[in-house]
Amino acid sequence: MISTLRKHLALGIGVAALLAADVTTAVAQPAGPSPMNQLRQDTEAIHALGISGVQARVIEPDGRQSVATSGTADLNTGRPVPSDGYFRMASTSKTLVATVVLQLEAEGELSLDDTVDHWLPKVVRGKGNNGSRITIRQLLQHTSGIHDDLPGYTTPEEYYRQRHDVHSPERLIARAMAHAPDFRPGKGWGYSNTGYVLLDMIIENVTGQSAHQEIEDRILRPLGLDRTLWMGTSSTLPEPHARAYQLFGPGSVVDVTDQIPVDHQNLSWVTTTQDENDFFRALLAGRLLPPRQLTEMKQTVPVSAEVQQLWPGGRYGLGLVERPLSCGGTYWSHEGGDGGYITLNGVTEDGRRSAVVSMSEARGDTLEHILEQENAAGVLIDHALCAGGPGTP
């Protein structure tokens, strides 16, 4: 989920040149910090914005890893950020959901052109909403036009009042159905968590199992991702983890760790930087989907102007975001932001180089702060994926 703007929707480090010489000449060669030092600098630059805790992990094509942390896991105790700490996965779990849907399509269990009504008769109705005109593909790609109306909080008082509320999928869909569509199906782009609530329900109707069980059986267990966990209506995280904070305004930083994700069916996942890297590497390397379905997943459309501010040059596929690299080419990702945790990730086209940065404070009080945080984290991902040189993964 994208909080505030994130919900509804660069920092650079200068380095000096070094001299390299051979037996006959001395030639000035531009050189930057090592990948490990660059990662440290980039995590520290994020922390310098005022973000309490940062952890990042980069995996290179040969499997070598760089891990860096900055800041504190707890503003009260000052304990360090754990390098393998859990965090809420939030909307990154949409890629898990999309992967299961595409696996079911590959097995002939459903078609991306099936309508919502085919699997959920009369669920999408009222105020001009019509499930007979919306396809599974449009739900996956946020082109359904379904208005997003998930509950949320914008003040400390709202957080304390709502943090343990539990919302059924039916209740969340009913909220969306109280609004007219944002646009006709297929005629625009609008980020819709509600669309993924419907996809969870479709997965359950097709398979007879909950979406989170299908994710465990089809993705997590085969890949050995035993630190990616569905927490249901638990308001806590496993240890170790950094406390999660939300900046509501000057002098108003609140510990928001204790809460039940609004869409606990879809957003109640916790993970680690290791598992998130491993998932995206496996996906892009073709270990989870046949070639035709992976190609379908990577067919993208432009995102809205609002979300372009968060993802400059970004395009959306089926539960997967394509973003440009400064060194040429593009990478694949899906950001997650919920409950104080903001996470950016990226993997190269071949799945061989990847990076994840998780921040345990959301600076969601102003657009300026949101974009500052997004840009600094995006620079870290870009540096990590461009470390192989211009135009190379």
XYZ file of C-alpha atoms in Angstrom:
393
model
C 0.000 0.000 0.000
C 1.186 3.531 -0.697
C 0.701 5.697 2.417
C -0.619 9.279 2.079
C 0.523 9.830 -1.526
C 1.915 6.290 -1.299
C -1.442 4.950 -0.296
C -3.352 6.456 -3.232
C -0.838 6.580 -5.632
C 18.414 12.372 -5.643
C 20.398 12.087 -3.271
C 23.940 11.602 -4.676
C 27.257 11.181 -2.906
C 30.214 12.866 -4.612
C 33.479 10.937 -4.813
C 37.006 11.964 -5.749
C 38.877 10.658 -8.776
C 41.820 8.362 -8.206
C 44.963 8.041 -10.368
C 45.948 4.784 -12.000
C 49.374 4.314 -13.601
C 51.277 1.785 -15.667
C 55.008 1.640 -16.414
C 54.924 4.338 -19.081
C 52.032 6.688 -18.364
C 49.923 8.023 -15.536
C 46.269 8.398 -16.565
C 43.534 9.950 -14.433
C 40.806 7.335 -14.031
C 37.425 8.125 -12.505
C 36.748 5.771 -9.670
C 34.020 5.534 -7.123
C 33.699 3.751 -3.847
C 33.540 -0.019 -3.736
C 30.014 -1.491 -3.882
C 30.150 -2.061 -0.119
C 31.266 1.482 0.623
C 28.677 2.863 -1.803
C 25.963 0.911 -0.029
C 27.116 2.253 3.343
C 27.107 5.808 1.998
C 23.636 5.387 0.536
C 22.123 3.947 3.725
C 23.709 6.768 5.722
C 22.320 9.325 3.264
C 18.814 7.946 3.850
C 19.297 8.067 7.635
C 20.559 11.654 7.323
C 17.103 12.689 6.068
C 15.816 11.970 9.569
C 14.726 8.381 9.001
C 15.285 6.379 12.173
C 16.501 3.073 10.761
C 17.701 1.666 7.433
C 18.822 -1.797 6.353
C 19.924 -2.763 2.843
C 21.212 -5.886 1.109
C 22.686 -6.258 -2.384
C 23.322 -9.606 -4.087
C 25.717 -9.711 -7.051
C 25.606 -12.131 -10.002
C 28.209 -14.386 -8.373
C 26.158 -14.570 -5.178
C 28.354 -12.245 -3.111
C 26.371 -10.056 -0.740
C 26.818 -6.582 0.698
C 24.794 -5.618 3.772
C 24.625 -2.201 5.436
C 22.578 -0.610 8.198
C 22.268 2.898 9.553
C 20.437 4.594 12.392
C 18.672 2.862 15.235
C 16.064 0.145 15.609
C 14.564 1.825 18.671
C 14.497 5.557 19.368
C 14.168 4.872 23.099
C 17.075 2.466 23.553
C 19.297 3.375 20.609
C 19.926 -0.294 19.787
C 21.348 -0.871 16.306
C 19.259 -1.855 13.290
C 19.457 -5.646 12.779
C 20.867 -6.506 9.361
C 18.468 -9.456 9.076
C 15.440 -7.854 10.723
C 11.849 -8.549 9.755
C 9.658 -5.798 8.284
C 6.152 -5.612 6.893
C 6.182 -6.491 3.201
C 3.086 -4.383 2.449
C 2.347 -3.963 -1.271
C 5.380 -5.923 -2.388
C 3.097 -8.892 -1.666
C 1.124 -7.902 -4.773
C 3.904 -9.522 -6.804
C 3.343 -12.744 -4.841
C -0.390 -12.605 -5.608
C 0.241 -11.864 -9.294
C 2.689 -14.772 -9.540
C 0.084 -17.200 -8.198
C -2.558 -15.882 -10.621
C -0.176 -16.335 -13.559
C 0.732 -19.846 -12.393
C -2.978 -20.687 -12.378
C -3.282 -19.267 -15.883
C -0.356 -21.432 -17.038
C -2.148 -24.472 -15.584
C -5.345 -23.628 -17.479
C -7.288 -22.966 -14.281
C -8.257 -19.431 -15.304
C -7.746 -16.891 -18.075
C -6.476 -13.354 -17.674
C -9.430 -12.344 -19.831
C -11.969 -13.890 -17.442
C -14.262 -11.281 -15.969
C -14.560 -10.645 -12.259
C -18.205 -11.745 -12.500
C -17.100 -15.113 -13.885
C -15.466 -15.918 -10.540
C -17.217 -13.497 -8.165
C -20.783 -13.026 -9.443
C -22.461 -9.777 -8.370
C -19.621 -8.760 -6.041
C -18.591 -5.710 -8.088
C -21.850 -3.808 -8.372
C -23.367 -0.390 -7.691
C -22.500 3.237 -8.468
C -21.622 2.258 -12.035
C -19.266 -0.575 -11.036
C -19.777 -3.657 -13.195
C -17.810 -6.862 -12.695
C -18.881 -8.180 -16.099
C -16.728 -5.503 -17.746
C -13.566 -5.910 -15.640
C -10.992 -8.638 -16.350
C -8.445 -10.345 -14.144
C -5.711 -8.707 -16.228
C -7.122 -5.263 -15.410
C -7.177 -6.066 -11.683
C -3.528 -7.154 -11.853
C -2.486 -4.039 -13.762
C -4.569 -1.441 -11.862
C -6.508 -0.571 -15.016
C -9.904 -1.716 -13.691
C -11.074 1.763 -12.656
C -12.201 0.464 -9.250
C -11.879 3.271 -6.725
C -9.555 2.576 -3.801
C -11.027 3.299 -0.380
C -9.087 1.447 2.270
C -9.238 2.820 5.811
C -6.122 4.625 6.968
C -4.762 7.092 9.468
C -3.305 10.553 8.997
C -2.950 11.620 12.640
C -1.648 9.953 15.826
C -5.196 9.976 17.200
C -6.504 8.056 14.182
C -3.644 5.557 14.501
C -4.384 4.802 18.160
C -8.106 4.563 17.449
C -7.885 2.308 14.368
C -4.711 0.245 14.803
C -6.477 -2.954 15.964
C -9.512 -2.766 13.675
C -10.087 -5.875 11.560
C -11.749 -5.483 8.162
C -13.164 -8.382 6.167
C -12.578 -8.498 2.391
C -16.320 -8.027 1.897
C -16.258 -4.854 4.001
C -13.299 -3.439 2.074
C -14.983 -4.145 -1.254
C -18.226 -2.588 -0.041
C -16.331 0.613 0.753
C -15.013 0.745 -2.815
C -18.424 -0.026 -4.300
C -19.827 3.054 -2.561
C -17.830 5.115 -5.099
C -18.264 5.458 -8.833
C -15.369 4.021 -10.869
C -12.426 6.352 -11.426
C -12.533 5.551 -15.168
C -13.935 2.956 -17.551
C -12.130 -0.409 -17.368
C -8.983 -0.339 -19.475
C -9.179 3.425 -20.072
C -6.808 4.666 -17.363
C -4.486 3.667 -14.539
C -5.200 3.989 -10.832
C -3.508 2.125 -7.994
C -6.189 -0.031 -6.366
C -5.566 -2.197 -3.331
C -9.212 -3.217 -3.658
C -8.401 -4.887 -6.967
C -5.965 -7.162 -5.170
C -8.550 -7.955 -2.470
C -10.688 -9.243 -5.350
C -7.739 -11.240 -6.732
C -7.290 -12.937 -3.348
C -10.946 -13.952 -3.465
C -10.597 -15.231 -7.038
C -7.572 -17.359 -6.092
C -9.605 -18.899 -3.265
C -12.562 -19.621 -5.569
C -10.307 -21.233 -8.180
C -8.199 -23.355 -5.821
C -10.341 -23.878 -2.735
C -7.495 -22.507 -0.612
C -6.772 -19.027 0.688
C -4.411 -16.879 -1.339
C -1.843 -16.843 1.460
C -1.839 -20.663 1.577
C -1.344 -20.805 -2.204
C 1.559 -18.356 -1.891
C 3.145 -20.539 0.783
C 2.662 -23.748 -1.217
C 3.635 -22.414 -4.644
C 6.359 -19.843 -3.894
C 7.712 -19.719 -0.371
C 8.148 -23.423 0.351
C 9.685 -24.320 -3.050
C 12.175 -21.432 -2.770
C 12.933 -22.058 0.907
C 11.790 -18.566 1.921
C 11.119 -19.540 5.515
C 11.427 -15.973 6.818
C 8.529 -14.671 4.739
C 5.513 -15.190 6.982
C 1.795 -14.455 6.809
C 0.830 -12.890 10.144
C -2.960 -12.781 9.752
C -4.480 -10.470 12.344
C -1.391 -10.366 14.541
C -0.399 -6.794 15.392
C 3.245 -7.699 16.057
C 6.302 -8.873 14.109
C 8.730 -11.712 14.843
C 12.097 -10.868 16.365
C 14.424 -9.374 15.411
C 12.939 -6.225 13.928
C 13.341 -2.484 14.062
C 10.489 -0.517 15.585
C 8.369 1.233 12.948
C 7.789 4.987 13.114
C 5.562 7.474 11.324
C 6.325 11.175 11.013
C 2.995 13.016 11.289
C 4.518 16.495 11.383
C 7.258 18.511 13.104
C 7.993 16.989 16.504
C 5.407 14.222 15.986
C 7.141 10.890 15.403
C 4.974 8.015 16.619
C 5.886 4.359 17.137
C 3.347 2.602 14.881
C 4.762 -0.922 15.145
C 1.693 -2.260 16.949
C -1.090 -2.489 14.372
C -3.111 -4.910 12.277
C -2.692 -4.241 8.536
C -5.962 -2.944 7.116
C -6.118 -5.637 4.440
C -4.789 -8.439 6.614
C -5.543 -11.029 3.911
C -3.266 -9.350 1.363
C -0.898 -7.094 3.293
C -0.165 -9.088 6.454
C 3.184 -10.455 5.285
C 6.526 -9.931 6.960
C 9.836 -10.706 5.309
C 13.568 -9.916 5.329
C 15.936 -8.319 2.838
C 17.399 -11.780 2.128
C 14.051 -13.391 1.316
C 12.838 -10.428 -0.736
C 16.014 -10.481 -2.821
C 15.723 -14.233 -3.315
C 12.081 -13.994 -4.406
C 12.680 -11.347 -7.075
C 15.807 -13.122 -8.354
C 13.886 -16.381 -8.732
C 10.960 -14.654 -10.434
C 13.034 -12.803 -13.027
C 15.267 -15.819 -13.618
C 12.189 -17.774 -14.727
C 12.046 -20.175 -11.792
C 8.432 -19.406 -10.858
C 6.666 -18.810 -14.188
C 6.874 -20.303 -17.676
C 8.330 -17.915 -20.293
C 4.921 -16.927 -21.704
C 3.519 -15.945 -18.317
C 6.677 -14.063 -17.316
C 6.450 -12.164 -20.601
C 2.806 -11.336 -19.828
C 3.811 -10.085 -16.387
C 6.317 -7.706 -17.996
C 3.859 -6.122 -20.435
C 3.622 -2.623 -18.963
C 1.465 0.481 -19.187
C 2.197 4.031 -17.976
C 1.265 4.840 -14.374
C -0.658 7.926 -13.301
C 0.995 11.342 -13.106
C 0.674 11.206 -9.314
C 2.560 7.928 -9.022
C 5.121 9.070 -11.599
C 6.368 11.377 -8.855
C 7.213 8.294 -6.781
C 8.427 6.142 -9.667
C 9.951 8.509 -12.275
C 9.732 6.820 -15.656
C 7.955 3.874 -14.035
C 5.534 1.568 -15.844
C 3.298 -1.134 -14.379
C 2.982 -4.709 -15.579
C 1.009 -7.454 -13.871
C 2.004 -6.917 -10.253
C 5.470 -5.780 -11.314
C 6.960 -2.309 -11.839
C 9.522 -1.438 -14.526
C 11.844 1.479 -13.782
C 14.775 3.012 -15.698
C 18.412 2.691 -14.639
C 20.809 5.625 -14.881
C 23.374 3.327 -16.523
C 20.949 2.266 -19.246
C 18.158 -0.263 -19.462
C 15.537 -0.927 -16.811
C 14.959 -2.993 -13.701
C 11.970 -4.697 -12.093
C 10.534 -4.082 -8.644
C 7.500 -3.519 -6.467
C 7.666 -1.047 -3.611
C 5.943 -1.706 -0.297
C 4.889 0.905 2.235
C 2.667 0.340 5.247
C 2.693 0.687 9.009
C 5.854 2.791 9.178
C 7.936 0.465 6.988
C 8.886 1.669 3.491
C 10.758 -0.780 1.265
C 12.190 -0.384 -2.230
C 13.699 -3.224 -4.207
C 15.065 -3.966 -7.645
C 16.343 -6.808 -9.789
C 17.957 -6.778 -13.206
C 16.270 -8.239 -16.269
C 18.094 -11.563 -15.943
C 17.485 -11.868 -12.207
C 21.201 -11.959 -11.396
C 21.785 -8.679 -9.541
C 19.319 -7.454 -6.920
C 18.935 -5.005 -4.058
C 16.469 -4.328 -1.233
C 16.379 -1.366 1.146
C 13.929 -1.266 4.038
C 13.338 1.868 6.083
C 11.628 1.698 9.462
C 10.192 5.198 9.369
C 7.702 6.705 6.947
C 8.074 10.443 6.420
C 4.542 10.845 5.143
C 3.617 14.279 6.456
C 4.436 16.303 3.327
C 4.934 15.596 -0.362
C 8.450 17.016 -0.074
C 9.378 14.498 2.637
C 7.755 11.597 0.776
C 9.669 12.354 -2.401
C 12.934 12.935 -0.497
C 12.678 9.500 1.046
C 11.643 7.843 -2.221
C 14.436 9.497 -4.195
C 17.163 8.615 -1.688
C 16.055 4.980 -1.584
C 15.754 4.916 -5.371
C 19.335 6.178 -5.691
C 20.530 3.311 -3.477
C 18.795 0.768 -5.716
C 20.137 2.425 -8.862
C 23.732 2.470 -7.542
C 23.494 -1.169 -6.520
C 22.117 -2.389 -9.860
C 24.475 -0.236 -11.939
C 27.567 -1.455 -10.073
C 28.401 -3.800 -12.958
C 29.071 -0.806 -15.215
C 27.132 1.254 -17.797
C 24.356 -0.674 -19.472
C 25.232 -3.923 -17.709
C 23.452 -5.816 -14.956
